[in-house]
Every structure is written in C-alpha cells, then in structure tokens.
Amino acid sequence: MAEFADARRMQLLEALYQQSDPKDLEDLAKSLKCDMRTIRRDIEALQEILSHVQGIELRRGKVSANRSGFSIGYFTAQLDQSTAAKEAIAKTVVSLLPENSAIALTAGSTTYTIAQHIRRRAIADEAPRNLIVFTNSLPALHELISGDISTGILGEIYAPDDCAFHSPEFRSAFQPSIAVLGASGVLLSNGNSTTPLDLFSHRAEEAAFLKQLLKGIPEVIVAVDNRKLGKRHPWSFGGSTLTGKSVTLVTDTLTPQQTELLEQTAQQLAQQGTSFRYQAALTR
C-alpha cells in the first residue's frame, strides 16, 4: 500500500509541475483514480516534505537534502525540545478553537506547532474552519499562508532571535476574540501570592509587546509544556493583564503538586473576576 501511495504522490507532483494553472481537486482525484480525501492527505504529506527540503544535492557520491532553516537563536534552539508534548498540546489547542473566529497567535516553538496543526486541518477541510489568524511569528505565518488561512502580521520590527515581529507601541485594526500564546515561564498561585498567575518572556521587547496585545482580547489560551510551570524569566506579561479574562492553560502531563497549584490558581483567580481552567494534553 505504501508503494502505491508513493507512486500516486509522484504522479501528483508531475501533474502539478506540468500545468501552471491551478488544478481542480475533483479532477485530480479522478485522474489519479482515488477520492478527494486521499488527495488531501497526499497534499499534506508532500507539503510536509517540501516545507523542510528545498532541494537535493549530489556531491562526491553522497546525496543530501538542502533543508530550510530559521535564523540561529532562541526560537530555533527550542524547536527540538519536548516535541511530543508540543504536538499533543497543539492538537488540543486547535480542538478548542471555534469555527469562524479571529485569533492572535504569538511567536514561539509551541505556537509554531499550533500553526502547523491549523494548516493540516485546513488542508483536510476539517474543523475549525473559516479562521482568521494574525501572528507576529514569521515561521507560523508561512504555515498559515501555505494552508490558505486568512492571515496577517502583528508587529513591525523583526527580531531574528525569535523569528518574530515586535512593536514598542502596538497598533492594529485587527480585533481578535482569542489570543493563543506561549510563555518562557509560568508562575502559579502558592496560596499567598497577590498575583495567582503570571507569564514570562525571555525578552523585554516581547513582554512589552504581549502586554499591549492582550489588553483588548477577552479570551486567552496559554500553550506551554510542563517544564515551563513554576519557571520565572526576567520579564512578566501576565498578572494584572489577565484580570477579567477567560484563561485556559493547555499543557502536557501534570504532577499531583502541579495539579494542586492549578486548582489553587483557579480559585484565587475566580475571586479576582478571572475565569481559569486547565487541560492536560495526552501524549502518545
């Protein structure tokens, strides 16, 4: 079966190469003698390969792939960390997104994985449909464009370390109903703190940008793996910024101590008028 799929995908590539105009999905399925769902899966598989391989090189009897890369820095260093957790978190976050919603997706390796899952769902014509997703992440923007998602850029000044745009003074006509963001660290309530939930960035510019971005957004989804829980970085963008909002934290496997802290956090935030819930994504 795998051989048939590989042969069909090669035929699909040849068909697309030979014709400059866009081809109708139904016509492609008929010409390759399969259904449209199969073609969608083939396109997803090819996009996954082509997004990472820019060419093939033969030199001195050895073959290698020329891979696309991001600028060396914090973002790139995080890409290979906790990949299974990020995949599970991304899948869970995307399942929470309502159809026909406007979303602000911030920069980070976990949110980049979320952008990949949004693209995959769009190609497969699966929910959530009809999203508008603005982002300050250049890698996420590429994913959204390749999935034919309505998208745009948040921020003005590009920071290579984060592969992201920030702004000292944020202005935008875009009015998202949901913000999906990551964090370098998340501090939870210890029962005595006046700030039951705080989020941190490793960069002052990013923290300032996120504070401005979050002001007018009523719902926030925080996507972090459990390594970030209890971790503090120098620059805060949570705390009072989250007051009065609906906040959902999506992470991976939780320890009993982390679960207890999350329960305390939910109770304390409720007293301050903030709705808080958490969800642990299942990793396989």
PDB file of C-alpha atoms in Angstrom:
ATOM      1  CA  MET A   1       0.000   0.000   0.000  1.00  0.00           C
ATOM      2  CA  ALA A   2       2.857   2.380   0.802  1.00  0.00           C
ATOM      3  CA  GLU A   3       4.342   1.806  -2.655  1.00  0.00           C
ATOM      4  CA  PHE A   4       1.021   2.727  -4.301  1.00  0.00           C
ATOM      5  CA  ALA A   5       0.783   5.908  -2.211  1.00  0.00           C
ATOM      6  CA  ASP A   6       4.358   6.925  -3.099  1.00  0.00           C
ATOM      7  CA  ALA A   7       3.722   6.320  -6.801  1.00  0.00           C
ATOM      8  CA  ARG A   8       0.490   8.342  -6.681  1.00  0.00           C
ATOM      9  CA  ARG A   9       2.233  11.240  -4.957  1.00  0.00           C
ATOM     10  CA  MET A  10       4.924  11.274  -7.631  1.00  0.00           C
ATOM     11  CA  GLN A  11       2.180  11.392 -10.263  1.00  0.00           C
ATOM     12  CA  LEU A  12       0.563  14.246  -8.350  1.00  0.00           C
ATOM     13  CA  LEU A  13       3.831  16.214  -8.317  1.00  0.00           C
ATOM     14  CA  GLU A  14       4.331  15.629 -12.044  1.00  0.00           C
ATOM     15  CA  ALA A  15       0.765  16.737 -12.803  1.00  0.00           C
ATOM     16  CA  LEU A  16       1.232  19.955 -10.824  1.00  0.00           C
ATOM     17  CA  TYR A  17       4.623  20.608 -12.414  1.00  0.00           C
ATOM     18  CA  GLN A  18       3.332  20.193 -15.951  1.00  0.00           C
ATOM     19  CA  GLN A  19       0.416  22.625 -15.574  1.00  0.00           C
ATOM     20  CA  SER A  20       0.898  26.234 -14.494  1.00  0.00           C
ATOM     21  CA  ASP A  21      -2.786  26.913 -13.757  1.00  0.00           C
ATOM     22  CA  PRO A  22      -4.387  25.621 -10.528  1.00  0.00           C
ATOM     23  CA  LYS A  23      -5.947  22.195 -10.928  1.00  0.00           C
ATOM     24  CA  ASP A  24      -9.398  21.288  -9.654  1.00  0.00           C
ATOM     25  CA  LEU A  25      -9.224  18.911  -6.692  1.00  0.00           C
ATOM     26  CA  GLU A  26     -12.016  16.688  -8.006  1.00  0.00           C
ATOM     27  CA  ASP A  27     -10.372  16.429 -11.440  1.00  0.00           C
ATOM     28  CA  LEU A  28      -7.051  15.480  -9.823  1.00  0.00           C
ATOM     29  CA  ALA A  29      -8.747  12.752  -7.808  1.00  0.00           C
ATOM     30  CA  LYS A  30     -10.386  11.335 -10.925  1.00  0.00           C
ATOM     31  CA  SER A  31      -7.178  11.372 -12.948  1.00  0.00           C
ATOM     32  CA  LEU A  32      -5.307   9.576 -10.141  1.00  0.00           C
ATOM     33  CA  LYS A  33      -8.210   7.178  -9.530  1.00  0.00           C
ATOM     34  CA  CYS A  34      -8.752   7.982  -5.859  1.00  0.00           C
ATOM     35  CA  ASP A  35     -11.129  10.071  -3.755  1.00  0.00           C
ATOM     36  CA  MET A  36     -10.648  13.707  -2.721  1.00  0.00           C
ATOM     37  CA  ARG A  37      -9.857  12.800   0.888  1.00  0.00           C
ATOM     38  CA  THR A  38      -6.896  10.741  -0.328  1.00  0.00           C
ATOM     39  CA  ILE A  39      -5.664  13.634  -2.466  1.00  0.00           C
ATOM     40  CA  ARG A  40      -5.890  15.958   0.534  1.00  0.00           C
ATOM     41  CA  ARG A  41      -3.756  13.521   2.562  1.00  0.00           C
ATOM     42  CA  ASP A  42      -1.255  13.325  -0.309  1.00  0.00           C
ATOM     43  CA  ILE A  43      -1.020  17.117  -0.486  1.00  0.00           C
ATOM     44  CA  GLU A  44      -0.452  17.289   3.259  1.00  0.00           C
ATOM     45  CA  ALA A  45       2.323  14.673   3.041  1.00  0.00           C
ATOM     46  CA  LEU A  46       4.020  16.495   0.157  1.00  0.00           C
ATOM     47  CA  GLN A  47       3.732  19.875   1.881  1.00  0.00           C
ATOM     48  CA  GLU A  48       5.332  18.424   4.987  1.00  0.00           C
ATOM     49  CA  ILE A  49       8.334  17.288   2.938  1.00  0.00           C
ATOM     50  CA  LEU A  50       8.601  20.368   0.723  1.00  0.00           C
ATOM     51  CA  SER A  51       8.402  22.756   3.678  1.00  0.00           C
ATOM     52  CA  HIS A  52      11.625  21.260   5.051  1.00  0.00           C
ATOM     53  CA  VAL A  53      13.518  20.225   1.903  1.00  0.00           C
ATOM     54  CA  GLN A  54      14.469  22.895  -0.624  1.00  0.00           C
ATOM     55  CA  GLY A  55      16.465  20.678  -2.936  1.00  0.00           C
ATOM     56  CA  ILE A  56      18.616  17.557  -3.327  1.00  0.00           C
ATOM     57  CA  GLU A  57      22.368  17.709  -3.692  1.00  0.00           C
ATOM     58  CA  LEU A  58      24.690  15.041  -5.115  1.00  0.00           C
ATOM     59  CA  ARG A  59      28.329  15.637  -4.292  1.00  0.00           C
ATOM     60  CA  ARG A  60      31.254  13.193  -4.398  1.00  0.00           C
ATOM     61  CA  GLY A  61      28.986  10.178  -4.445  1.00  0.00           C
ATOM     62  CA  LYS A  62      26.863  11.323  -1.496  1.00  0.00           C
ATOM     63  CA  VAL A  63      23.279  12.573  -1.576  1.00  0.00           C
ATOM     64  CA  SER A  64      21.901  15.126   0.882  1.00  0.00           C
ATOM     65  CA  ALA A  65      18.820  17.283   1.251  1.00  0.00           C
ATOM     66  CA  ASN A  66      19.067  21.062   1.363  1.00  0.00           C
ATOM     67  CA  ARG A  67      16.862  21.904   4.313  1.00  0.00           C
ATOM     68  CA  SER A  68      15.096  25.161   5.024  1.00  0.00           C
ATOM     69  CA  GLY A  69      16.140  26.699   8.308  1.00  0.00           C
ATOM     70  CA  PHE A  70      15.433  29.563  10.641  1.00  0.00           C
ATOM     71  CA  SER A  71      17.940  32.057  11.940  1.00  0.00           C
ATOM     72  CA  ILE A  72      20.033  30.767  14.834  1.00  0.00           C
ATOM     73  CA  GLY A  73      18.653  31.934  18.182  1.00  0.00           C
ATOM     74  CA  TYR A  74      16.188  31.220  20.972  1.00  0.00           C
ATOM     75  CA  PHE A  75      13.349  30.046  18.701  1.00  0.00           C
ATOM     76  CA  THR A  76      15.478  27.598  16.719  1.00  0.00           C
ATOM     77  CA  ALA A  77      17.060  26.227  19.906  1.00  0.00           C
ATOM     78  CA  GLN A  78      13.595  25.421  21.282  1.00  0.00           C
ATOM     79  CA  LEU A  79      12.269  23.610  18.197  1.00  0.00           C
ATOM     80  CA  ASP A  80      13.649  20.185  19.109  1.00  0.00           C
ATOM     81  CA  GLN A  81      12.730  20.418  22.815  1.00  0.00           C
ATOM     82  CA  SER A  82       9.759  18.344  24.110  1.00  0.00           C
ATOM     83  CA  THR A  83       8.424  17.730  20.593  1.00  0.00           C
ATOM     84  CA  ALA A  84       5.913  15.043  21.639  1.00  0.00           C
ATOM     85  CA  ALA A  85       4.460  17.355  24.293  1.00  0.00           C
ATOM     86  CA  LYS A  86       4.210  20.228  21.808  1.00  0.00           C
ATOM     87  CA  GLU A  87       2.398  18.043  19.275  1.00  0.00           C
ATOM     88  CA  ALA A  88      -0.120  16.915  21.898  1.00  0.00           C
ATOM     89  CA  ILE A  89      -0.619  20.460  23.182  1.00  0.00           C
ATOM     90  CA  ALA A  90      -1.070  21.820  19.654  1.00  0.00           C
ATOM     91  CA  LYS A  91      -3.657  19.182  18.804  1.00  0.00           C
ATOM     92  CA  THR A  92      -5.602  20.012  21.971  1.00  0.00           C
ATOM     93  CA  VAL A  93      -5.446  23.780  21.424  1.00  0.00           C
ATOM     94  CA  VAL A  94      -6.688  23.532  17.841  1.00  0.00           C
ATOM     95  CA  SER A  95      -9.610  21.362  19.008  1.00  0.00           C
ATOM     96  CA  LEU A  96     -10.624  24.204  21.353  1.00  0.00           C
ATOM     97  CA  LEU A  97     -10.763  26.871  18.628  1.00  0.00           C
ATOM     98  CA  PRO A  98     -14.301  27.772  17.493  1.00  0.00           C
ATOM     99  CA  GLU A  99     -15.003  27.975  13.783  1.00  0.00           C
ATOM    100  CA  ASN A 100     -15.339  31.441  12.202  1.00  0.00           C
ATOM    101  CA  SER A 101     -13.160  33.039  14.888  1.00  0.00           C
ATOM    102  CA  ALA A 102     -10.437  35.700  14.775  1.00  0.00           C
ATOM    103  CA  ILE A 103      -7.242  34.657  16.546  1.00  0.00           C
ATOM    104  CA  ALA A 104      -3.976  36.307  17.558  1.00  0.00           C
ATOM    105  CA  LEU A 105      -1.227  33.657  17.528  1.00  0.00           C
ATOM    106  CA  THR A 106       2.006  34.787  19.149  1.00  0.00           C
ATOM    107  CA  ALA A 107       5.566  33.643  18.473  1.00  0.00           C
ATOM    108  CA  GLY A 108       7.191  30.566  19.979  1.00  0.00           C
ATOM    109  CA  SER A 109       8.029  26.957  19.187  1.00  0.00           C
ATOM    110  CA  THR A 110       4.792  25.554  20.685  1.00  0.00           C
ATOM    111  CA  THR A 111       2.625  28.129  18.910  1.00  0.00           C
ATOM    112  CA  TYR A 112       4.518  27.338  15.692  1.00  0.00           C
ATOM    113  CA  THR A 113       3.419  23.714  16.131  1.00  0.00           C
ATOM    114  CA  ILE A 114      -0.146  25.001  16.611  1.00  0.00           C
ATOM    115  CA  ALA A 115       0.129  26.864  13.280  1.00  0.00           C
ATOM    116  CA  GLN A 116       1.215  23.593  11.638  1.00  0.00           C
ATOM    117  CA  HIS A 117      -1.875  21.823  13.011  1.00  0.00           C
ATOM    118  CA  ILE A 118      -4.151  24.643  11.825  1.00  0.00           C
ATOM    119  CA  ARG A 119      -2.641  24.225   8.344  1.00  0.00           C
ATOM    120  CA  ARG A 120      -3.154  20.455   8.396  1.00  0.00           C
ATOM    121  CA  ARG A 121      -6.797  20.809   9.451  1.00  0.00           C
ATOM    122  CA  ALA A 122      -7.411  23.385   6.720  1.00  0.00           C
ATOM    123  CA  ILE A 123      -5.916  21.185   4.013  1.00  0.00           C
ATOM    124  CA  ALA A 124      -8.023  18.237   5.188  1.00  0.00           C
ATOM    125  CA  ASP A 125     -11.096  20.519   5.285  1.00  0.00           C
ATOM    126  CA  GLU A 126     -11.598  19.717   8.967  1.00  0.00           C
ATOM    127  CA  ALA A 127     -12.760  21.920  11.840  1.00  0.00           C
ATOM    128  CA  PRO A 128     -12.041  24.604  12.855  1.00  0.00           C
ATOM    129  CA  ARG A 129     -12.968  26.235   9.533  1.00  0.00           C
ATOM    130  CA  ASN A 130     -13.002  29.861   8.401  1.00  0.00           C
ATOM    131  CA  LEU A 131     -10.376  31.105  10.827  1.00  0.00           C
ATOM    132  CA  ILE A 132      -8.652  34.466  10.593  1.00  0.00           C
ATOM    133  CA  VAL A 133      -5.248  34.143  12.279  1.00  0.00           C
ATOM    134  CA  PHE A 134      -2.861  37.065  12.676  1.00  0.00           C
ATOM    135  CA  THR A 135       0.595  36.327  14.048  1.00  0.00           C
ATOM    136  CA  ASN A 136       3.896  38.003  14.880  1.00  0.00           C
ATOM    137  CA  SER A 137       5.791  34.776  14.114  1.00  0.00           C
ATOM    138  CA  LEU A 138       7.385  34.553  10.667  1.00  0.00           C
ATOM    139  CA  PRO A 139       7.570  30.706  10.681  1.00  0.00           C
ATOM    140  CA  ALA A 140       3.902  30.491  11.778  1.00  0.00           C
ATOM    141  CA  LEU A 141       2.940  32.989   9.066  1.00  0.00           C
ATOM    142  CA  HIS A 142       4.493  30.709   6.422  1.00  0.00           C
ATOM    143  CA  GLU A 143       2.473  27.763   7.737  1.00  0.00           C
ATOM    144  CA  LEU A 144      -0.784  29.732   7.691  1.00  0.00           C
ATOM    145  CA  ILE A 145      -0.206  31.027   4.163  1.00  0.00           C
ATOM    146  CA  SER A 146       0.566  27.532   2.872  1.00  0.00           C
ATOM    147  CA  GLY A 147      -2.713  26.334   4.409  1.00  0.00           C
ATOM    148  CA  ASP A 148      -4.635  29.132   2.661  1.00  0.00           C
ATOM    149  CA  ILE A 149      -5.646  30.625   6.033  1.00  0.00           C
ATOM    150  CA  SER A 150      -6.723  34.277   6.122  1.00  0.00           C
ATOM    151  CA  THR A 151      -3.770  35.850   7.894  1.00  0.00           C
ATOM    152  CA  GLY A 152      -1.720  38.953   8.585  1.00  0.00           C
ATOM    153  CA  ILE A 153       1.202  40.242  10.632  1.00  0.00           C
ATOM    154  CA  LEU A 154       1.159  41.600  14.181  1.00  0.00           C
ATOM    155  CA  GLY A 155       4.155  43.808  14.962  1.00  0.00           C
ATOM    156  CA  GLU A 156       6.609  45.870  12.950  1.00  0.00           C
ATOM    157  CA  ILE A 157      10.236  45.246  13.947  1.00  0.00           C
ATOM    158  CA  TYR A 158      11.740  41.848  13.144  1.00  0.00           C
ATOM    159  CA  ALA A 159      13.825  40.108  15.837  1.00  0.00           C
ATOM    160  CA  PRO A 160      15.939  37.284  14.316  1.00  0.00           C
ATOM    161  CA  ASP A 161      16.496  35.638  17.719  1.00  0.00           C
ATOM    162  CA  ASP A 162      12.740  34.951  17.986  1.00  0.00           C
ATOM    163  CA  CYS A 163      11.976  34.826  14.238  1.00  0.00           C
ATOM    164  CA  ALA A 164       9.216  37.252  15.213  1.00  0.00           C
ATOM    165  CA  PHE A 165       7.955  40.816  14.897  1.00  0.00           C
ATOM    166  CA  HIS A 166       7.504  43.105  17.907  1.00  0.00           C
ATOM    167  CA  SER A 167       6.463  46.733  18.319  1.00  0.00           C
ATOM    168  CA  PRO A 168       7.370  49.262  21.018  1.00  0.00           C
ATOM    169  CA  GLU A 169       3.881  50.717  20.566  1.00  0.00           C
ATOM    170  CA  PHE A 170       1.306  48.249  19.273  1.00  0.00           C
ATOM    171  CA  ARG A 171      -1.477  49.483  16.993  1.00  0.00           C
ATOM    172  CA  SER A 172      -3.719  47.328  14.842  1.00  0.00           C
ATOM    173  CA  ALA A 173      -7.246  47.422  13.415  1.00  0.00           C
ATOM    174  CA  PHE A 174      -7.430  43.642  13.873  1.00  0.00           C
ATOM    175  CA  GLN A 175      -9.728  42.711  16.766  1.00  0.00           C
ATOM    176  CA  PRO A 176      -9.244  39.053  17.713  1.00  0.00           C
ATOM    177  CA  SER A 177     -11.577  37.260  20.092  1.00  0.00           C
ATOM    178  CA  ILE A 178      -8.909  34.777  21.205  1.00  0.00           C
ATOM    179  CA  ALA A 179      -5.174  35.043  21.864  1.00  0.00           C
ATOM    180  CA  VAL A 180      -3.126  31.836  21.662  1.00  0.00           C
ATOM    181  CA  LEU A 181       0.291  32.280  23.195  1.00  0.00           C
ATOM    182  CA  GLY A 182       3.261  30.524  24.679  1.00  0.00           C
ATOM    183  CA  ALA A 183       5.500  31.596  27.543  1.00  0.00           C
ATOM    184  CA  SER A 184       9.065  31.041  28.698  1.00  0.00           C
ATOM    185  CA  GLY A 185       7.795  30.600  32.238  1.00  0.00           C
ATOM    186  CA  VAL A 186       4.525  30.318  34.171  1.00  0.00           C
ATOM    187  CA  LEU A 187       4.194  31.019  37.896  1.00  0.00           C
ATOM    188  CA  LEU A 188       1.108  29.639  39.644  1.00  0.00           C
ATOM    189  CA  SER A 189      -0.536  30.572  42.930  1.00  0.00           C
ATOM    190  CA  ASN A 190       1.178  29.451  46.130  1.00  0.00           C
ATOM    191  CA  GLY A 191      -1.911  30.375  48.159  1.00  0.00           C
ATOM    192  CA  ASN A 192      -0.448  33.655  49.398  1.00  0.00           C
ATOM    193  CA  SER A 193       0.524  35.491  46.222  1.00  0.00           C
ATOM    194  CA  THR A 194      -1.454  38.532  45.079  1.00  0.00           C
ATOM    195  CA  THR A 195      -0.584  37.504  41.511  1.00  0.00           C
ATOM    196  CA  PRO A 196      -2.046  33.996  41.160  1.00  0.00           C
ATOM    197  CA  LEU A 197      -0.994  33.569  37.527  1.00  0.00           C
ATOM    198  CA  ASP A 198       1.987  35.244  35.895  1.00  0.00           C
ATOM    199  CA  LEU A 199       3.515  34.646  32.470  1.00  0.00           C
ATOM    200  CA  PHE A 200       7.096  35.393  31.495  1.00  0.00           C
ATOM    201  CA  SER A 201       9.214  36.057  28.439  1.00  0.00           C
ATOM    202  CA  HIS A 202      12.977  35.861  28.000  1.00  0.00           C
ATOM    203  CA  ARG A 203      12.926  39.237  26.205  1.00  0.00           C
ATOM    204  CA  ALA A 204      11.780  42.665  27.428  1.00  0.00           C
ATOM    205  CA  GLU A 205      10.604  43.631  23.925  1.00  0.00           C
ATOM    206  CA  GLU A 206       8.369  40.584  23.647  1.00  0.00           C
ATOM    207  CA  ALA A 207       6.875  41.051  27.129  1.00  0.00           C
ATOM    208  CA  ALA A 208       6.019  44.700  26.399  1.00  0.00           C
ATOM    209  CA  PHE A 209       4.500  43.749  23.049  1.00  0.00           C
ATOM    210  CA  LEU A 210       2.363  40.978  24.577  1.00  0.00           C
ATOM    211  CA  LYS A 211       1.043  43.223  27.351  1.00  0.00           C
ATOM    212  CA  GLN A 212      -0.251  45.657  24.735  1.00  0.00           C
ATOM    213  CA  LEU A 213      -1.617  42.905  22.510  1.00  0.00           C
ATOM    214  CA  LEU A 214      -3.566  41.180  25.307  1.00  0.00           C
ATOM    215  CA  LYS A 215      -5.307  44.300  26.623  1.00  0.00           C
ATOM    216  CA  GLY A 216      -8.345  44.109  24.351  1.00  0.00           C
ATOM    217  CA  ILE A 217      -8.642  40.323  23.904  1.00  0.00           C
ATOM    218  CA  PRO A 218     -11.276  38.651  26.128  1.00  0.00           C
ATOM    219  CA  GLU A 219     -10.082  35.039  25.864  1.00  0.00           C
ATOM    220  CA  VAL A 220      -6.535  33.714  26.250  1.00  0.00           C
ATOM    221  CA  ILE A 221      -5.189  30.215  25.629  1.00  0.00           C
ATOM    222  CA  VAL A 222      -1.735  29.627  27.143  1.00  0.00           C
ATOM    223  CA  ALA A 223       0.074  26.707  25.479  1.00  0.00           C
ATOM    224  CA  VAL A 224       3.124  25.534  27.455  1.00  0.00           C
ATOM    225  CA  ASP A 225       4.758  22.209  28.221  1.00  0.00           C
ATOM    226  CA  ASN A 226       5.042  21.327  31.909  1.00  0.00           C
ATOM    227  CA  ARG A 227       8.751  22.264  32.019  1.00  0.00           C
ATOM    228  CA  LYS A 228       7.623  25.909  31.992  1.00  0.00           C
ATOM    229  CA  LEU A 229       5.333  25.587  35.043  1.00  0.00           C
ATOM    230  CA  GLY A 230       6.929  27.153  38.114  1.00  0.00           C
ATOM    231  CA  LYS A 231       9.622  28.777  35.982  1.00  0.00           C
ATOM    232  CA  ARG A 232      10.333  32.510  36.144  1.00  0.00           C
ATOM    233  CA  HIS A 233      12.031  34.575  33.452  1.00  0.00           C
ATOM    234  CA  PRO A 234      13.049  38.219  33.823  1.00  0.00           C
ATOM    235  CA  TRP A 235      10.116  39.827  32.036  1.00  0.00           C
ATOM    236  CA  SER A 236       6.450  39.464  33.062  1.00  0.00           C
ATOM    237  CA  PHE A 237       3.448  39.963  30.781  1.00  0.00           C
ATOM    238  CA  GLY A 238       0.716  38.142  32.757  1.00  0.00           C
ATOM    239  CA  GLY A 239      -0.531  39.155  36.187  1.00  0.00           C
ATOM    240  CA  SER A 240      -2.998  42.048  36.052  1.00  0.00           C
ATOM    241  CA  THR A 241      -3.020  41.884  32.235  1.00  0.00           C
ATOM    242  CA  LEU A 242      -5.166  38.729  32.546  1.00  0.00           C
ATOM    243  CA  THR A 243      -7.697  40.155  35.029  1.00  0.00           C
ATOM    244  CA  GLY A 244     -11.310  39.718  33.921  1.00  0.00           C
ATOM    245  CA  LYS A 245     -10.456  37.450  31.011  1.00  0.00           C
ATOM    246  CA  SER A 246     -11.243  33.818  30.276  1.00  0.00           C
ATOM    247  CA  VAL A 247      -7.922  31.957  30.518  1.00  0.00           C
ATOM    248  CA  THR A 248      -7.241  28.354  29.531  1.00  0.00           C
ATOM    249  CA  LEU A 249      -3.864  26.742  30.172  1.00  0.00           C
ATOM    250  CA  VAL A 250      -3.050  23.727  27.981  1.00  0.00           C
ATOM    251  CA  THR A 251      -0.034  21.685  28.993  1.00  0.00           C
ATOM    252  CA  ASP A 252       1.096  18.046  28.967  1.00  0.00           C
ATOM    253  CA  THR A 253       1.299  15.517  31.830  1.00  0.00           C
ATOM    254  CA  LEU A 254       0.840  17.113  35.251  1.00  0.00           C
ATOM    255  CA  THR A 255       2.281  16.029  38.580  1.00  0.00           C
ATOM    256  CA  PRO A 256      -0.050  15.920  41.623  1.00  0.00           C
ATOM    257  CA  GLN A 257       1.729  19.016  43.002  1.00  0.00           C
ATOM    258  CA  GLN A 258       1.197  20.938  39.750  1.00  0.00           C
ATOM    259  CA  THR A 259      -2.475  19.924  39.695  1.00  0.00           C
ATOM    260  CA  GLU A 260      -2.893  21.184  43.262  1.00  0.00           C
ATOM    261  CA  LEU A 261      -1.279  24.530  42.363  1.00  0.00           C
ATOM    262  CA  LEU A 262      -3.533  24.862  39.309  1.00  0.00           C
ATOM    263  CA  GLU A 263      -6.619  24.263  41.459  1.00  0.00           C
ATOM    264  CA  GLN A 264      -5.460  26.942  43.913  1.00  0.00           C
ATOM    265  CA  THR A 265      -4.794  29.281  40.997  1.00  0.00           C
ATOM    266  CA  ALA A 266      -8.316  28.771  39.614  1.00  0.00           C
ATOM    267  CA  GLN A 267      -9.883  29.539  42.998  1.00  0.00           C
ATOM    268  CA  GLN A 268      -7.835  32.660  43.568  1.00  0.00           C
ATOM    269  CA  LEU A 269      -8.384  33.972  40.028  1.00  0.00           C
ATOM    270  CA  ALA A 270     -12.142  33.453  40.378  1.00  0.00           C
ATOM    271  CA  GLN A 271     -12.091  35.835  43.353  1.00  0.00           C
ATOM    272  CA  GLN A 272     -10.479  38.437  41.088  1.00  0.00           C
ATOM    273  CA  GLY A 273     -13.057  38.018  38.319  1.00  0.00           C
ATOM    274  CA  THR A 274     -10.901  35.883  36.029  1.00  0.00           C
ATOM    275  CA  SER A 275     -12.189  32.562  34.682  1.00  0.00           C
ATOM    276  CA  PHE A 276      -9.401  29.980  34.658  1.00  0.00           C
ATOM    277  CA  ARG A 277      -9.311  26.347  33.617  1.00  0.00           C
ATOM    278  CA  TYR A 278      -6.542  23.968  32.656  1.00  0.00           C
ATOM    279  CA  GLN A 279      -6.297  20.919  30.431  1.00  0.00           C
ATOM    280  CA  ALA A 280      -3.564  18.306  30.173  1.00  0.00           C
ATOM    281  CA  ALA A 281      -2.997  17.054  26.645  1.00  0.00           C
ATOM    282  CA  LEU A 282      -2.395  13.346  26.258  1.00  0.00           C
ATOM    283  CA  THR A 283       0.955  12.400  24.716  1.00  0.00           C
ATOM    284  CA  ARG A 284       1.392   9.080  22.942  1.00  0.00           C
TER     285      ARG A 284
END
